[in-house]
Coordinates of C-alpha atoms in Angstrom, one line a residue:
X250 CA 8.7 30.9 26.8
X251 CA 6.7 29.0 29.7
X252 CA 3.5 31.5 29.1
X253 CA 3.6 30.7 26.0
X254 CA 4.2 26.9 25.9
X255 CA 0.7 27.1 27.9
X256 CA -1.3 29.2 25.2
X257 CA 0.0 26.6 22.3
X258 CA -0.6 23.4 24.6
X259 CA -4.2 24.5 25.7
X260 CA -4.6 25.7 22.6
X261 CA -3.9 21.9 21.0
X262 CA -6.0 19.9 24.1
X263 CA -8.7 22.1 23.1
X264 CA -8.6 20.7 19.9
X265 CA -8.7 17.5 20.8
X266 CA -11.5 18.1 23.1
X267 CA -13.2 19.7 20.6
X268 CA -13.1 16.3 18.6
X269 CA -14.3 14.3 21.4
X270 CA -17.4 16.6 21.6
X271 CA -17.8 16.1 17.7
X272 CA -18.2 12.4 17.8
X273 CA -21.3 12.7 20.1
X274 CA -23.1 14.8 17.2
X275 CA -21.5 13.0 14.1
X276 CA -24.6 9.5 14.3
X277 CA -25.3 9.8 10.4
X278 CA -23.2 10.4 7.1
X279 CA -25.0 13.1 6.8
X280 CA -23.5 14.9 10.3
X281 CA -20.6 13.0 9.8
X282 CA -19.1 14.5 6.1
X283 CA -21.2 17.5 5.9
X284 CA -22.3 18.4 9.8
X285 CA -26.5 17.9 9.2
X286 CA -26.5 20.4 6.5
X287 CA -27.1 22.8 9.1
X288 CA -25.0 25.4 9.5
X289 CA -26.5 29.1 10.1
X290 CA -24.3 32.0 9.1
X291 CA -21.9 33.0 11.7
X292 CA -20.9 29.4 12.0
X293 CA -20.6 28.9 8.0
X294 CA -18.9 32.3 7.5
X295 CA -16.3 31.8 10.2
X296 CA -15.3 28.0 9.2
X297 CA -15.3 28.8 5.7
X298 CA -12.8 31.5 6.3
X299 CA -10.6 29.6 8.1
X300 CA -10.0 26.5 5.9
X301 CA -9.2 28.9 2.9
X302 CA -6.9 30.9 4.9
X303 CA -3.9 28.5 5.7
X304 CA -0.4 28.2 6.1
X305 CA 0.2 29.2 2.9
X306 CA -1.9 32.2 3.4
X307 CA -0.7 33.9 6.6
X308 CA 3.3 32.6 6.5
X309 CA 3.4 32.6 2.7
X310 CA 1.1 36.2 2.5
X311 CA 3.5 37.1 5.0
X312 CA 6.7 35.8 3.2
X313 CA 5.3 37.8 -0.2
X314 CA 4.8 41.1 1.8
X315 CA 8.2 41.0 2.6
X316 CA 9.4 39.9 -0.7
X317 CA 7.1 42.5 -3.1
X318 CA 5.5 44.3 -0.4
X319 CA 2.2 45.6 -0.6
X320 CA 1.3 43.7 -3.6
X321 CA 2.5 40.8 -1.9
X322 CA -1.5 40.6 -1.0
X323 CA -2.3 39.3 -4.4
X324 CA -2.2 35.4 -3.6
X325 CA -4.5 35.8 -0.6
X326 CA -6.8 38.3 -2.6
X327 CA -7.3 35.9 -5.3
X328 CA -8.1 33.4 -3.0
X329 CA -10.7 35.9 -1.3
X330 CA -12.3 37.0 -5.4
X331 CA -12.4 33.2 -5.8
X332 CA -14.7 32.9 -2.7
X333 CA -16.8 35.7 -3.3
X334 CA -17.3 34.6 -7.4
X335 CA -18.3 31.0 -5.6
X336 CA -20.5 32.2 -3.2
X337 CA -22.6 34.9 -5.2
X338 CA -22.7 32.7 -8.2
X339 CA -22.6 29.5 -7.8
X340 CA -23.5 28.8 -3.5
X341 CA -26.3 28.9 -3.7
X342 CA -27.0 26.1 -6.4
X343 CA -24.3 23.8 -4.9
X344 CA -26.0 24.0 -1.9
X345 CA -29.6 23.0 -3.2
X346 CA -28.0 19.8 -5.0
X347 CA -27.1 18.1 -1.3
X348 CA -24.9 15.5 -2.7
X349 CA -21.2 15.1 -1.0
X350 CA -18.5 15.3 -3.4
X351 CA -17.9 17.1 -6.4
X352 CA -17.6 14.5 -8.8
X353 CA -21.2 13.1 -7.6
X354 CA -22.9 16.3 -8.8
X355 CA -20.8 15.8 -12.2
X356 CA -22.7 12.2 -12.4
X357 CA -26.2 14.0 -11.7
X358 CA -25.5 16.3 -14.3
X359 CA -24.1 14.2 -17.0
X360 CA -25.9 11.1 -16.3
X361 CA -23.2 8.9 -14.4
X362 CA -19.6 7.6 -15.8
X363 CA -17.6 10.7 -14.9
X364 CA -17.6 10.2 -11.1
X365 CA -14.7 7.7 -10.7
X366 CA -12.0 9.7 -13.3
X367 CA -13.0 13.0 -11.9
X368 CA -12.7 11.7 -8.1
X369 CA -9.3 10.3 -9.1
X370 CA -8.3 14.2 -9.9
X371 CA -9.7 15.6 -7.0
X372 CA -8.2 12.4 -4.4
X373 CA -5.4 13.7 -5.8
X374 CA -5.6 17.5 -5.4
X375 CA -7.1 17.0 -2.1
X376 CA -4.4 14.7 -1.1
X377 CA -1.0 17.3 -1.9
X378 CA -3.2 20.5 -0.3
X379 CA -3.2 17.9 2.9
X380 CA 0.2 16.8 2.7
X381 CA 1.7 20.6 2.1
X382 CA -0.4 22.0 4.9
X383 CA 0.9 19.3 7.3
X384 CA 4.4 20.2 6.4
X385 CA 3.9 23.2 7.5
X386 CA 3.8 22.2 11.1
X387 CA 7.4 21.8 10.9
X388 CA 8.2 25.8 10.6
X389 CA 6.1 26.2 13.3
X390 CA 6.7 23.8 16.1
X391 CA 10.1 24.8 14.9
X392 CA 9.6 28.3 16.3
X393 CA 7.5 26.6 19.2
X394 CA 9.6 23.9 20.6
X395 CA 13.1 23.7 18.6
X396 CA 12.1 20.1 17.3
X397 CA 13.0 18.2 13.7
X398 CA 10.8 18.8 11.1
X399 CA 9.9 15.3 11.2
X400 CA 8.6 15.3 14.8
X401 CA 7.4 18.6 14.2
X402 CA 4.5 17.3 11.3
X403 CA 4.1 14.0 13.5
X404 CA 3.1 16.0 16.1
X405 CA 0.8 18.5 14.2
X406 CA -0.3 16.0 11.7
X407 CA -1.9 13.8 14.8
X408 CA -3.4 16.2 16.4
X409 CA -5.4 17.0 13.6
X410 CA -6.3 12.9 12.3
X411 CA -7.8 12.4 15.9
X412 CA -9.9 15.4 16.1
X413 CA -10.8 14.9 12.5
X414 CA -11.6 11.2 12.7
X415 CA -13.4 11.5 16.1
X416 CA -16.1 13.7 14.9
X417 CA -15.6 14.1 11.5
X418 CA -16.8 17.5 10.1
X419 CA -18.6 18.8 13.3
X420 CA -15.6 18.1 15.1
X421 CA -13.3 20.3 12.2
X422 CA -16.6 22.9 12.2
X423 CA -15.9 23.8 15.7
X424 CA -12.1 23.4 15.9
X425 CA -12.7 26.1 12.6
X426 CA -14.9 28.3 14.6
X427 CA -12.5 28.6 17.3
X428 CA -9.7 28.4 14.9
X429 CA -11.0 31.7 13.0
X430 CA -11.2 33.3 16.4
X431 CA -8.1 32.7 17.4
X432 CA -6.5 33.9 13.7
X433 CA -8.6 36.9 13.4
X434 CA -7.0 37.9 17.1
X435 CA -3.8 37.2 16.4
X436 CA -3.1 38.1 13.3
X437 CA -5.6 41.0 12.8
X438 CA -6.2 42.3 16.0
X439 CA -2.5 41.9 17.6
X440 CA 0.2 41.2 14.8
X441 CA -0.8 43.6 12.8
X442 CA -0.6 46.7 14.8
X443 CA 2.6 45.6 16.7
X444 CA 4.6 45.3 13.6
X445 CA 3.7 48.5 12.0
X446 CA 4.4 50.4 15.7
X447 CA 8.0 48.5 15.7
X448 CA 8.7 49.4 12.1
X449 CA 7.8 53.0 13.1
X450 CA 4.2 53.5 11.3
X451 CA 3.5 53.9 7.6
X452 CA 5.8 56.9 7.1
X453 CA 8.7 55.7 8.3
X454 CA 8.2 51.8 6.0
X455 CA 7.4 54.1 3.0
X456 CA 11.2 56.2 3.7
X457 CA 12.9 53.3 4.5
X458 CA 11.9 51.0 1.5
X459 CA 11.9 51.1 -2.5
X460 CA 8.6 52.8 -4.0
X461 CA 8.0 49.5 -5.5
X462 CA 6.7 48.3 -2.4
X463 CA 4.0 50.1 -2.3
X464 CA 2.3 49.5 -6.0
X465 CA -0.2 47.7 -5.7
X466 CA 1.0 45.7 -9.3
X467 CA 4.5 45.4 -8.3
X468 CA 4.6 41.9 -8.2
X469 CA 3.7 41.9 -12.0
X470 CA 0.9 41.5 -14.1
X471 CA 1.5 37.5 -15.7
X472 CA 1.9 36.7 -11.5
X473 CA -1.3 38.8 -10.7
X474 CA -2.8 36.4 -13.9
X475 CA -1.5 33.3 -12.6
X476 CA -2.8 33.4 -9.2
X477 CA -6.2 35.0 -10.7
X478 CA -6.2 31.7 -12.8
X479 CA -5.3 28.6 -10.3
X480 CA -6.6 30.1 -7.1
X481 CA -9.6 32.1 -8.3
X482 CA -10.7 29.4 -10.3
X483 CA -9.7 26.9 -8.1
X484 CA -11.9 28.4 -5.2
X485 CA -14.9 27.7 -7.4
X486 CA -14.3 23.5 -8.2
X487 CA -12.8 22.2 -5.2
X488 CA -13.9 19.7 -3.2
X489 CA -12.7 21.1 0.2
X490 CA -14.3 24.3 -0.5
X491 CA -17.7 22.1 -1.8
X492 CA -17.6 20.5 1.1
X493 CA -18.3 23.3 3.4
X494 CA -20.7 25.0 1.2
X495 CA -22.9 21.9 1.6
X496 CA -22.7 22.5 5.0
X497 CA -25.0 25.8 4.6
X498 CA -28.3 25.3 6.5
X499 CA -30.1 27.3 3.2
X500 CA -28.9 28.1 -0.2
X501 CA -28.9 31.8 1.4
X502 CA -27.0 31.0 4.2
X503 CA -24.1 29.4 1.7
X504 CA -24.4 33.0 -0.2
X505 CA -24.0 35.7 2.4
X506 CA -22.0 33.7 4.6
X507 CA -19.7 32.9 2.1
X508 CA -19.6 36.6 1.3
X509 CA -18.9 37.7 4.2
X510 CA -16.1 35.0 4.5
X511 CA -14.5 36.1 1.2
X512 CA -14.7 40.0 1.9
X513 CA -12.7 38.6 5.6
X514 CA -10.3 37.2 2.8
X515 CA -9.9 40.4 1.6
X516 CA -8.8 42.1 4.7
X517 CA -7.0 39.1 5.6
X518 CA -4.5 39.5 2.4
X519 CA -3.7 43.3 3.2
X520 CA -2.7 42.5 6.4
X521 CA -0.6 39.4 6.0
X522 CA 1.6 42.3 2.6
X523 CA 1.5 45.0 5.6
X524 CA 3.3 42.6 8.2
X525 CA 5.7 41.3 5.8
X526 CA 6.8 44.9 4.8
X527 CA 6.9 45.7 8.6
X528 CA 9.4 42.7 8.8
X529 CA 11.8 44.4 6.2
X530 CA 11.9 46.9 7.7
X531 CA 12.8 45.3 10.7
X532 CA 15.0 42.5 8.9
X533 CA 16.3 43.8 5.8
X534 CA 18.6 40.8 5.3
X535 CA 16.5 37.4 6.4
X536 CA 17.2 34.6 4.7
X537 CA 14.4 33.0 3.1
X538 CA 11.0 35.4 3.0
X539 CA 9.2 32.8 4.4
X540 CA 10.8 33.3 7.7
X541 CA 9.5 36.6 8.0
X542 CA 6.9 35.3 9.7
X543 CA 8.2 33.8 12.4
X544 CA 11.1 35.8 13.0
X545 CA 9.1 38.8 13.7
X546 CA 6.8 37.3 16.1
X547 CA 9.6 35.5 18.0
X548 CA 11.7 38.9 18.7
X549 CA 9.2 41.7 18.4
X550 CA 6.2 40.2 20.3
X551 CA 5.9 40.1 24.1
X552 CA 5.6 37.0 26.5
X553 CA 1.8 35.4 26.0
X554 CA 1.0 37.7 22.7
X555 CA 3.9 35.6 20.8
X556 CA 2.2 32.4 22.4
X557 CA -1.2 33.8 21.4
X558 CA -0.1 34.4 17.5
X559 CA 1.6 31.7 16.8
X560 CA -1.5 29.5 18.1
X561 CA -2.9 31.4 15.3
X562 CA -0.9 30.7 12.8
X563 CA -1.2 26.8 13.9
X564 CA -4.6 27.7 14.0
X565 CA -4.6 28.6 10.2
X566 CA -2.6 25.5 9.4
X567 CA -4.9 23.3 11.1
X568 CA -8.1 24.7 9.3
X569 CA -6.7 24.0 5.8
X570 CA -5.2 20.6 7.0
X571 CA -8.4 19.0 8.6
X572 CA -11.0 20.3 5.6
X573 CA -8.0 18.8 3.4
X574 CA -7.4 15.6 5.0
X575 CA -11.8 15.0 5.4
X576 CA -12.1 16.2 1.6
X577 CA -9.3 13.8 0.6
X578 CA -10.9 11.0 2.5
X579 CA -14.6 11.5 1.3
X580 CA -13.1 11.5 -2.2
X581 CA -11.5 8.3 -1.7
X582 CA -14.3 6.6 0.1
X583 CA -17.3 7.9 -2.0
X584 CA -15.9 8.1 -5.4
X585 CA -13.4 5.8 -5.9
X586 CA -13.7 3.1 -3.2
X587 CA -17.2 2.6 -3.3
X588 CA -17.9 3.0 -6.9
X589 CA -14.8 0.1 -7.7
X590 CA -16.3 -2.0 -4.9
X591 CA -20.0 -1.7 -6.0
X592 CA -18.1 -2.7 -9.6
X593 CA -16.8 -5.9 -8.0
X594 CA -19.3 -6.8 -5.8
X595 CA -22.8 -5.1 -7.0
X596 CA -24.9 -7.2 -4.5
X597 CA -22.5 -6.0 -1.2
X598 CA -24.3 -5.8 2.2
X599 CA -24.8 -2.3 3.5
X600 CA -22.4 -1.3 6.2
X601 CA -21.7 1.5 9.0
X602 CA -21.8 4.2 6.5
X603 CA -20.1 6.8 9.7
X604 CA -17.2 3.8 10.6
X605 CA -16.5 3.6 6.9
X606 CA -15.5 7.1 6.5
X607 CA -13.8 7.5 10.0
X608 CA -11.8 4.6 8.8
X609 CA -10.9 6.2 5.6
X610 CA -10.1 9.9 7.5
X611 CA -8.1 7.6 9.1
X612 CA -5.9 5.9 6.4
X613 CA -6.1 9.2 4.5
X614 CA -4.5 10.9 7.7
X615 CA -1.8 8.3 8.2
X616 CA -0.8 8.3 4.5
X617 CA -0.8 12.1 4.5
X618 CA 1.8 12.4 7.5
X619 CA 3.9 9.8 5.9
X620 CA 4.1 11.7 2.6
X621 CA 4.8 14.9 4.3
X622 CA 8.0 13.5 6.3
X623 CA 9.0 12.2 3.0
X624 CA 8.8 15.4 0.6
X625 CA 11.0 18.3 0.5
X626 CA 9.5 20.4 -1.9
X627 CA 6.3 21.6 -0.8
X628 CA 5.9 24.3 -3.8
X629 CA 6.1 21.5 -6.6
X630 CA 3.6 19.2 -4.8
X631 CA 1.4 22.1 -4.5
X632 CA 1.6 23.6 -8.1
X633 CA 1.0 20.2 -9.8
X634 CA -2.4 19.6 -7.4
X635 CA -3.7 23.0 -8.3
X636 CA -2.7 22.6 -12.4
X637 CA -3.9 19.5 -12.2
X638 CA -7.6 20.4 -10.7
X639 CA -7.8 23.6 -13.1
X640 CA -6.9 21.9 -15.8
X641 CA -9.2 18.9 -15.5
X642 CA -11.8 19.7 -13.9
X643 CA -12.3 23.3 -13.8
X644 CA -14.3 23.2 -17.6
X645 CA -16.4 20.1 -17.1
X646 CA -17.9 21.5 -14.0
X647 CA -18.3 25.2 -14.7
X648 CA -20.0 23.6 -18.1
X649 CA -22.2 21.6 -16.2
X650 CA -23.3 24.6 -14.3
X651 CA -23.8 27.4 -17.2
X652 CA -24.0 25.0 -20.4
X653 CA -26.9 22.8 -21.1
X654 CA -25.8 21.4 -24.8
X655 CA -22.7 19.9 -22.7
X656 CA -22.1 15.6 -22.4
X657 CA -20.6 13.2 -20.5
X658 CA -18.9 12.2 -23.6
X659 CA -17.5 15.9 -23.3
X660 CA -17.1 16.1 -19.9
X661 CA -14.6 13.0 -19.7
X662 CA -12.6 14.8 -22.8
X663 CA -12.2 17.4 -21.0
X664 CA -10.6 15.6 -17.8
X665 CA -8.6 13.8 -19.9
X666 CA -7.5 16.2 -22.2
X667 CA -6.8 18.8 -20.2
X668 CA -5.1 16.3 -17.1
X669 CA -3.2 14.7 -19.7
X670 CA -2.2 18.1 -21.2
X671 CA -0.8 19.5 -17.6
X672 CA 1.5 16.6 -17.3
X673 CA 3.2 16.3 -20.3
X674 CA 3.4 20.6 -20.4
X675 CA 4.9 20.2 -16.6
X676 CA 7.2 17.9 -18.1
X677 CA 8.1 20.1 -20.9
X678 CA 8.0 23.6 -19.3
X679 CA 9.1 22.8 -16.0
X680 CA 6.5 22.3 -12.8
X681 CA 7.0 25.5 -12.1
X682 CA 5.7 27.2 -15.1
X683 CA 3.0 29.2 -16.2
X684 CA 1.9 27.8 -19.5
X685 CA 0.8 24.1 -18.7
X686 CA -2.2 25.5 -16.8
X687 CA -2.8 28.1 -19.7
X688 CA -2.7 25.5 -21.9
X689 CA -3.5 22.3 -20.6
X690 CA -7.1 24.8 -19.3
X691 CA -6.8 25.8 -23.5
X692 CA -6.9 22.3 -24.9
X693 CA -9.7 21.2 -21.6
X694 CA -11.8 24.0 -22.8
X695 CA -11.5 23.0 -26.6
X696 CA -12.4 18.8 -26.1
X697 CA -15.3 20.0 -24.0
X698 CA -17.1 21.8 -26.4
X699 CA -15.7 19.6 -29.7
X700 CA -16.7 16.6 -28.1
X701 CA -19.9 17.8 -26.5
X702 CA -21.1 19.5 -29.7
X703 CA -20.1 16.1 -31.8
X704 CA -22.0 13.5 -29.5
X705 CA -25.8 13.4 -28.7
X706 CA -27.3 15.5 -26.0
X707 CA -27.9 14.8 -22.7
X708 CA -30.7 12.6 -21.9
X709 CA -34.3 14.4 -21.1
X710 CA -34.6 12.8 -17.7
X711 CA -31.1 13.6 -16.6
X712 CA -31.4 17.1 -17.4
X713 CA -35.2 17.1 -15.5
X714 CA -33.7 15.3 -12.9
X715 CA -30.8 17.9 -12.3
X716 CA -33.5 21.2 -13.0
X717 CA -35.1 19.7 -10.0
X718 CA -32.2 19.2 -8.0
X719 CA -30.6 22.5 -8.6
X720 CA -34.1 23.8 -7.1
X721 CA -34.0 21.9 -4.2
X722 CA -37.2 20.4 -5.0
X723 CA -36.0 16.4 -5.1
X724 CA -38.3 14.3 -3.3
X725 CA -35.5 12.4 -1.9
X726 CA -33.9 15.4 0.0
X727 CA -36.9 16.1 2.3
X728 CA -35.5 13.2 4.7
X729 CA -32.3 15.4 5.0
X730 CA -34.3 18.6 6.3
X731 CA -33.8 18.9 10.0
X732 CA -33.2 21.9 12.4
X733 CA -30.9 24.6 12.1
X734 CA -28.5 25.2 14.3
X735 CA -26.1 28.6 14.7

């Protein structure tokens, strides 16, 4: 294992070198959160693919091709139709706003007053897709080095709070950029082929394995709904996926590039199904499905390939962790932290705008690890962030965007319904169950247009003011125009 000990640890100083490099760029809030607003599209299209495409998505796709087999690709491919919706339809317009956070173009819209509730959803969301990415250093360092899982997300999670707080997002742009490199590699380009040779090609998976494998609906219709409905959706509202799309140099750089990103999405999900049938093939009796992952690149892979791909799959942990963890900490610091001490102390000096948030990456990053060694069950956290940022705040901002007869008076019903509504279904159903985010998204959807229909319209000016925004005509935004970079 020597080789490939030196592929993971230069792999992980380059990361860190990487952050160091970040910090010289990241002088405004402006570089810092949202790196200049200047990405050009191989750079947007390459870091946007890598922080959707996590853990979750290559040892998770993995564990589902294993489990249902070719429709195993379903959870990935949602994610990927999620991306593409966003970045067709919506890209474009989120880009032209330039604001930072989600819940700040919600106040534009609606006039102010649905910032600091909304933020409180999305801190929240944020904080769980941080906290169940960084436990999933512990299967891999696991693989890696044979260390406890505390150690294990100690080690991971740290690694990715200093490069992240160094530089901030040009620091996770260009750890992405060389993270996407090093996934499409080893997953795509390596992986992939070598576990379909060992299985013995196509025709010997199809003879050796149920027909079932290979429908494309065999993991079942209401599933194939379900992820449709959290992750689909869920692509187009949160903040971690907002925050890179502000990135975009041009409202047509955040559309093709994200595009392109999603279609790579695409591919990515068949591949992850086609390993994990490979592996049962291979491993017809593995314990768990999530191991399939990792057991067929420990025995099957040779010496410095198996070093090479499972720097990938840290690779594809650390994208989603680090757009997670800055996402988190821009919520917390912009919308919630600011607006309650602005509350308290209206008059408050202005301060180091960049120190502020590296600070709160910082906190957010510390907190994050420390909830991750204390959890054990990562699919829980995960399903409750998700039903909670559907069912809150999925209506209110897809209203704000396509309805103009929507209010702020609605827009808070909505969050509130429909967050209130997820819980107590959670609690009644069981976290694990379908209908709280079919319902508590129901009863959202309702309050949204009752209330909204009931109260007065939204003022004039607001609605001017956001026409011009969503044009990218604001006066105030020309002092954010500066050079493109690739």
């Amino acid at each position: 294992m020597a080789v490939d000990y030196t592929v993971i640890v230069l792999y992980l100083a380059g990361m860190l070198a990487m952050g160091w490099w970040g910090m010289r760029r990241a002088k405004s809030k402006s570089e810092f959160l949202v790196a200049g607003r200047r990405l050009g599209p191989a750079m947007y299209s390459g870091t946007m693919a890598a922080i959707v495409l996590g853990g979750a998505s290559t040892i998770g796709g993995v564990g589902l091709g294993y489990q249902y087999g070719l429709s195993g690709a379903w959870m990935v491919f949602t994610i990927g139709l999620g991306l593409l919706a966003l970045s067709v339809f919506f890209s474009a317009r989120i880009a032209r706003l330039k604001v930072y956070t989600v819940s700040e173009m919600l106040d534009l819209r609606y006039g102010g007053r649905a910032g600091v509730i909304s933020g409180v959803v999305m801190w929240a969301y944020t904080l769980m897709l941080a906290v169940t990415s960084t436990i999933a250093y512990a299967t891999i360092f696991d693989v890696l080095f044979d260390v406890n899982r505390t150690v294990a997300i100690v080690i991971g999670g740290s690694i990715v709070v200093a490069y992240s707080t160094l530089g901030g997002m040009w620091s996770i742009t260009l750890t992405d950029m060389v993270q996407f490199v090093v996934k499409t590699i080893g997953v795509l380009l390596l992986l992939l082929p070598i576990a379909v040779v060992k299985a013995g090609g196509f025709a010997e998976m199809k003879a050796k394995l149920p027909t079932e494998y290979f429908d494309p609906l065999g993991i079942g219709g209401e599933t194939i709904f379900t992820y449709v409905l959290i992750y689909t959706f869920g692509m187009l509202i949160g903040q971690d996926i907002w925050q890179r799309v502000f990135t975009a140099r041009s409202d047509r750089t955040a559309r093709w590039g994200g595009t392109v990103a999603g279609t790579y999405c695409l591919v990515y999900a068949l591949a992850g199904a086609v390993i994990g049938t490979a592996a049962k093939v291979l491993y017809p009796e593995l314990g768990s499905p999530d191991d399939a992952f990792a057991t067929i690149v420990k025995d099957e892979l040779p010496v410095g390939v198996r070093g090479l791909v499972l720097a990938a799959a840290l690779a594809a942990v650390m994208s989603t962790s680090s757009g997670a963890l800055i996402a988190c900490a821009t919520v917390a610091n912009n919308d919630i932290w600011s607006r309650l001490r602005g509350m308290v102390r209206p008059d408050a000096a202005e301060h180091d705008e960049v120190k502020g948030n590296r600070a709160f990456i910082l906190v957010m990053g510390v907190g994050v690890i420390g909830t991750a060694i204390a959890l054990n069950n990562v699919v829980e956290a995960l399903t409750v962030a998700y039903n909670l940022l559907v069912g809150g705040l999925l209506v209110p901002i897809l209203g704000g965007l396509l309805w103009r007869r929507g209010t702020v008076q609605g827009a808070l019903a909505a969050v509130t319904v429909g967050g209130l509504s997820v819980i107590g279904l959670m609690a009644g159903y069981g976290i694990l169950a379908n209908e709280p985010v079919y319902y508590g998204l129901l009863a959202s959807l309702a309050a949204y247009l009752a209330v909204s229909l009931a109260t007065r319209p939204t003022d004039a000016a607001v609605l001017a003011t956001w026409r011009e925004r969503l044009a990218g005509r604001s006066p105030e935004l020309v002092s954010e125009t500066v050079p493109a970079h690739q």
